[in-house]
CSV table of C-alpha atoms in Angstrom, one decimal:
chain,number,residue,atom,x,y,z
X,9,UNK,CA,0.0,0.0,0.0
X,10,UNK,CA,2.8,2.6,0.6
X,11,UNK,CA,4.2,1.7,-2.6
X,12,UNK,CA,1.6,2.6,-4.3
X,13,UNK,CA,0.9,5.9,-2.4
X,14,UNK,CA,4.6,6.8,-3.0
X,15,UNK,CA,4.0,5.7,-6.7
X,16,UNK,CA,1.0,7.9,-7.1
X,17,UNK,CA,2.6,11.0,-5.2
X,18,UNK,CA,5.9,10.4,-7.7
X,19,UNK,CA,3.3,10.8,-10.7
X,20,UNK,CA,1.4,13.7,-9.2
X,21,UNK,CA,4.7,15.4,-8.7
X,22,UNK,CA,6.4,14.9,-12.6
X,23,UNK,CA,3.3,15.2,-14.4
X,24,UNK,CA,2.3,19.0,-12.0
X,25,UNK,CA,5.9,19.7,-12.5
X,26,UNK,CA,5.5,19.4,-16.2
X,27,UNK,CA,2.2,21.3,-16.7
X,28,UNK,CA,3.1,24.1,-14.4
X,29,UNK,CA,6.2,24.3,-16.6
X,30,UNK,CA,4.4,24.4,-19.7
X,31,UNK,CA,1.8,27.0,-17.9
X,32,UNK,CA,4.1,29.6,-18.2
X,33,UNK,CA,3.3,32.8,-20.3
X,34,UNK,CA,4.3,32.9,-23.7
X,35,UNK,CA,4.3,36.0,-26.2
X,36,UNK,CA,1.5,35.5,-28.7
X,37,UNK,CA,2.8,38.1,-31.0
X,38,UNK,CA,6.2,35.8,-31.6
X,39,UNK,CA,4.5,32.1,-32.3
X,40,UNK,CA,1.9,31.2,-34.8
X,41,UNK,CA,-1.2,29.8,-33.1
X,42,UNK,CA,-2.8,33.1,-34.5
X,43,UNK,CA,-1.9,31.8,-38.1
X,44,UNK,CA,-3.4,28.5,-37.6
X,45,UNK,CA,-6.8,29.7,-35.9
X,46,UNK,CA,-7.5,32.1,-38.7
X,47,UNK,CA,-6.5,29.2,-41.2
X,48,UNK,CA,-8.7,27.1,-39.4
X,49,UNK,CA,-12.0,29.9,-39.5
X,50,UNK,CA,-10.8,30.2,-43.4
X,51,UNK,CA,-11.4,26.7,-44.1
X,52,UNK,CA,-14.1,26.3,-42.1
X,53,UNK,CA,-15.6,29.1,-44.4
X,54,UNK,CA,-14.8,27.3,-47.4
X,55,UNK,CA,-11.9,28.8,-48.3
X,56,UNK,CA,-10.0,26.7,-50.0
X,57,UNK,CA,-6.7,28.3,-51.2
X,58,UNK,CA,-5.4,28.4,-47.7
X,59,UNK,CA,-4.5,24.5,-48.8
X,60,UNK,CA,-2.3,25.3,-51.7
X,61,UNK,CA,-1.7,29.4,-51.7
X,62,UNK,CA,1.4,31.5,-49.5
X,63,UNK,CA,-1.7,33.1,-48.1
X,64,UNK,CA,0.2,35.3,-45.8
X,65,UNK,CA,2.9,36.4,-48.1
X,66,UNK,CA,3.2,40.1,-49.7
X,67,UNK,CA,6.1,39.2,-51.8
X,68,UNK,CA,5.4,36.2,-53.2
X,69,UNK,CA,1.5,35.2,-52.7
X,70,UNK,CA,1.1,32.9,-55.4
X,71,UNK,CA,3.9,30.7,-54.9
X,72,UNK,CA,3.0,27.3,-54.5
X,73,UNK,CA,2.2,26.2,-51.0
X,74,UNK,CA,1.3,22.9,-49.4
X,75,UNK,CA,-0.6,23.5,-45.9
X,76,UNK,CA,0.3,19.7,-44.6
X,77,UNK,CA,-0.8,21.2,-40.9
X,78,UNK,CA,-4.2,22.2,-42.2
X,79,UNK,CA,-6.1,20.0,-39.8
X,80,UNK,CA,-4.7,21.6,-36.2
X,81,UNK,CA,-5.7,24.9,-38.0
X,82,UNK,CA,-9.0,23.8,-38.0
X,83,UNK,CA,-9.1,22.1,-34.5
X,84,UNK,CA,-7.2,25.3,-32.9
X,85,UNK,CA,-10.0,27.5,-34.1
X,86,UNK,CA,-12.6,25.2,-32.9
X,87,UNK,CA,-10.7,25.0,-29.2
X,88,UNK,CA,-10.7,28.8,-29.8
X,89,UNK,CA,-14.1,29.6,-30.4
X,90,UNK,CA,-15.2,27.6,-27.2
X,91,UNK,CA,-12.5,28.4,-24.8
X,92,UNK,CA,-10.5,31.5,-26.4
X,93,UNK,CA,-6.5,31.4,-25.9
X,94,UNK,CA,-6.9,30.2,-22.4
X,95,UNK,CA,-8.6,27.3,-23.8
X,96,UNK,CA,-5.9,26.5,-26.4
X,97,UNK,CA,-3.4,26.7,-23.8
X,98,UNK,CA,-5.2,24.3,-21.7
X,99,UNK,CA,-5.8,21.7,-24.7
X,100,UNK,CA,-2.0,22.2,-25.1
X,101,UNK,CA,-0.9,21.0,-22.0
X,102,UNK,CA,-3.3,18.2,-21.9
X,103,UNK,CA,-1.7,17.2,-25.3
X,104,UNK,CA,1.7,17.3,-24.2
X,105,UNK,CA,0.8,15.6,-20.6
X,106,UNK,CA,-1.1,12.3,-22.7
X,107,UNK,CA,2.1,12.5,-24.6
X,108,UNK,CA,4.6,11.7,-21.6
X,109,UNK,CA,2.0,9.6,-20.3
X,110,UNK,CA,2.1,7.3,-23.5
X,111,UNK,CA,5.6,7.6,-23.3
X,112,UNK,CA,6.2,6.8,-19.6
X,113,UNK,CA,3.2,3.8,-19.9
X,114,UNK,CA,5.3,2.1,-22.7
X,115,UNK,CA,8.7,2.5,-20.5
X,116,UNK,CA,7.3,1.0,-17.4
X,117,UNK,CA,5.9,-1.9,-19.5
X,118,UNK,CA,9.3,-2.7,-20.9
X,119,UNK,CA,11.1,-2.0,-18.0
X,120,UNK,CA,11.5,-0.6,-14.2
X,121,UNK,CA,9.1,2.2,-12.8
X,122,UNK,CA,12.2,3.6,-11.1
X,123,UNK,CA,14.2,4.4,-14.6
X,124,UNK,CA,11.0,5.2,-16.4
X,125,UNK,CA,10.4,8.1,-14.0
X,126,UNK,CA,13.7,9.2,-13.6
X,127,UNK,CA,14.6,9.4,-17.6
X,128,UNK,CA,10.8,11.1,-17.8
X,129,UNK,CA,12.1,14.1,-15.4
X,130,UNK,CA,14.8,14.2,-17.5
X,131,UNK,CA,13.1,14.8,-20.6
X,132,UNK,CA,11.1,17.4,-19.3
X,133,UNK,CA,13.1,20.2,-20.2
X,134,UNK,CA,13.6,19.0,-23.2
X,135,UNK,CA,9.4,18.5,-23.7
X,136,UNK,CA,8.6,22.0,-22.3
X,137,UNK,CA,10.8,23.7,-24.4
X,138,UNK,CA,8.3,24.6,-27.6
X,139,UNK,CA,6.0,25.0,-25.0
X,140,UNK,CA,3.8,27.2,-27.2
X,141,UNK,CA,1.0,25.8,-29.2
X,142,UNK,CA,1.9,23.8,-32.3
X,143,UNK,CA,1.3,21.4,-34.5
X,144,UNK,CA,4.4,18.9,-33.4
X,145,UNK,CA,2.5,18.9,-30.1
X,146,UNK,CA,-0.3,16.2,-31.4
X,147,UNK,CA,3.4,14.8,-33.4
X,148,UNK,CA,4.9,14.2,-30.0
X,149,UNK,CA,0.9,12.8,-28.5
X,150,UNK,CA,0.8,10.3,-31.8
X,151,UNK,CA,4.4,9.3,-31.1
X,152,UNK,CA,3.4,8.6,-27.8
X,153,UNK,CA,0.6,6.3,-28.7
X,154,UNK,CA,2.5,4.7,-31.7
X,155,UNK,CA,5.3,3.6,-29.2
X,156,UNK,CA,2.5,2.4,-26.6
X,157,UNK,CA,0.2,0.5,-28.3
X,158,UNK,CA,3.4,-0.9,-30.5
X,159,UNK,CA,4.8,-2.3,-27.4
X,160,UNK,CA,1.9,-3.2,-26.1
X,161,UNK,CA,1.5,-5.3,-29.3
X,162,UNK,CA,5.2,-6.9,-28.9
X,163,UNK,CA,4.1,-8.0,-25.6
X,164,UNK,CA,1.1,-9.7,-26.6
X,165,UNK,CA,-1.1,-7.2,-24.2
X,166,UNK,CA,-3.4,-5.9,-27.0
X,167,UNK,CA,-4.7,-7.9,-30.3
X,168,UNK,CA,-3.3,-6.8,-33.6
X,169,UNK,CA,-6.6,-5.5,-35.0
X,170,UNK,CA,-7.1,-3.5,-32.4
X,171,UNK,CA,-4.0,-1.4,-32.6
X,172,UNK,CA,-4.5,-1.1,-36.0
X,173,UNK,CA,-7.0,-0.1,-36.2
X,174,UNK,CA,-6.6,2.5,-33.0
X,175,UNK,CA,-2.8,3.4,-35.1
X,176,UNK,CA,-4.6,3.8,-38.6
X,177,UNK,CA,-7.2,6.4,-37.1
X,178,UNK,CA,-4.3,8.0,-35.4
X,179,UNK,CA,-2.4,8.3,-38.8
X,180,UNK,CA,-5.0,9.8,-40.5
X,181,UNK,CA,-5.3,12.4,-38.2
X,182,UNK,CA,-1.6,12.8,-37.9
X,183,UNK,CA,-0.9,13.8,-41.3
X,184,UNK,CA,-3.2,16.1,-41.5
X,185,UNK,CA,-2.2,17.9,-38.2
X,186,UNK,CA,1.7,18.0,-38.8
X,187,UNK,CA,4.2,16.9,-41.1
X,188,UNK,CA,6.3,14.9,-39.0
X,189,UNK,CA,4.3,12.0,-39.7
C-alpha cells in the first residue's frame, strides 16, 4: 500500500511539475497559433486556397504552398471559439501531458518504474521547451501512442486488430495535423 501511495505521489509530482512548466506565459505576438486559428475559421468558411496558396505572403503570394498542418488549424479555431486562448493553452498542456504519459506507460511496460520516471524528469526540459501551441504537439501525442500501443502489441497485451486499427485512425489524423508523420 505505501508503494503505491509513493507511486502515485511520484506521478502527481512529474506530471504537476510538467504542466506548471508548460503554464508559463508565452508572447503571442512571436509564435503562430494566431496563423493556424485564422487558417482554421478560413477553411471552415470554405476557403479553400489556404490549402495550396502563400496566403500570408506580400512578396510572393502565389507561390505554390502545401498546408500539410491544415487540420490543427482547424481544431485550434474550434478550441478557440469555445474556450478563447486560455482554452488552447489548456488543450495544449493536456496534449503534451497524454504525450509523456504514452511515453512513460510504454517505458514501465518494458522496464523498471524507477528508470521510467527518472529518464521522464529528464526529458522534461527537453518537452517544455516549444511550449507554445503547435502542430508537433499532437506529433509528439501520436508518437506517444505509436510507441505504446506498439509495445503493447510486442508484448502480446493488446490484439493486432485492435492497434491497428486504433494506429490507422491515429495516422490519419496525424498527417493532416503535422508533417512529422
Amino acid at each position: 500500500m505505501r508503494d503505491r501511495v509513493l507511486t502515485i505521489l511520484l506521478l502527481v509530482f512529474l506530471f504537476g511539475l510538467f504542466a506548471a512548466d508548460l503554464a508559463r506565459p508565452i508572447n503571442l505576438a512571436a509564435v503562430d497559433i494566431g496563423r493556424h486559428v485564422k487558417n482554421g475559421e478560413l477553411l471552415l468558411q470554405g476557403q479553400w486556397d489556404v490549402l495550396h496558396r502563400n496566403f500570408y505572403s506580400f512578396t510572393h503570394p502565389d507561390y505554390p504552398f502545401i498546408n500539410h498542418h491544415w487540420l490543427f488549424g482547424v481544431l485550434s479555431y474550434g478550441v478557440h471559439q469555445c474556450a478563447g486562448f486560455t482554452g488552447l493553452s489548456v488543450v495544449y498542456i493536456g496534449v503534451l501531458l497524454g504525450a509523456l504519459f504514452f511515453f512513460l506507460r510504454a517505458a514501465v511496460l518494458r522496464g523498471h518504474f524507477a528508470l521510467a520516471v527518472f529518464f521522464a524528469f529528464l526529458s522534461l526540459p527537453i518537452l517544455a521547451d516549444r511550449r507554445e501551441i503547435r502542430p508537433e504537439g499532437l506529433s509528439f501525442l501520436f508518437m506517444g501512442l505509436y510507441f505504446y500501443l506498439l509495445t503493447k502489441l510486442s508484448l502480446g497485451q493488446t490484439r493486432q486488430r485492435t492497434a491497428f486499427v486504433i494506429l490507422g485512425t491515429a495516422q490519419v489524423i496525424w498527417v493532416n495535423t503535422h508533417i512529422f508523420f
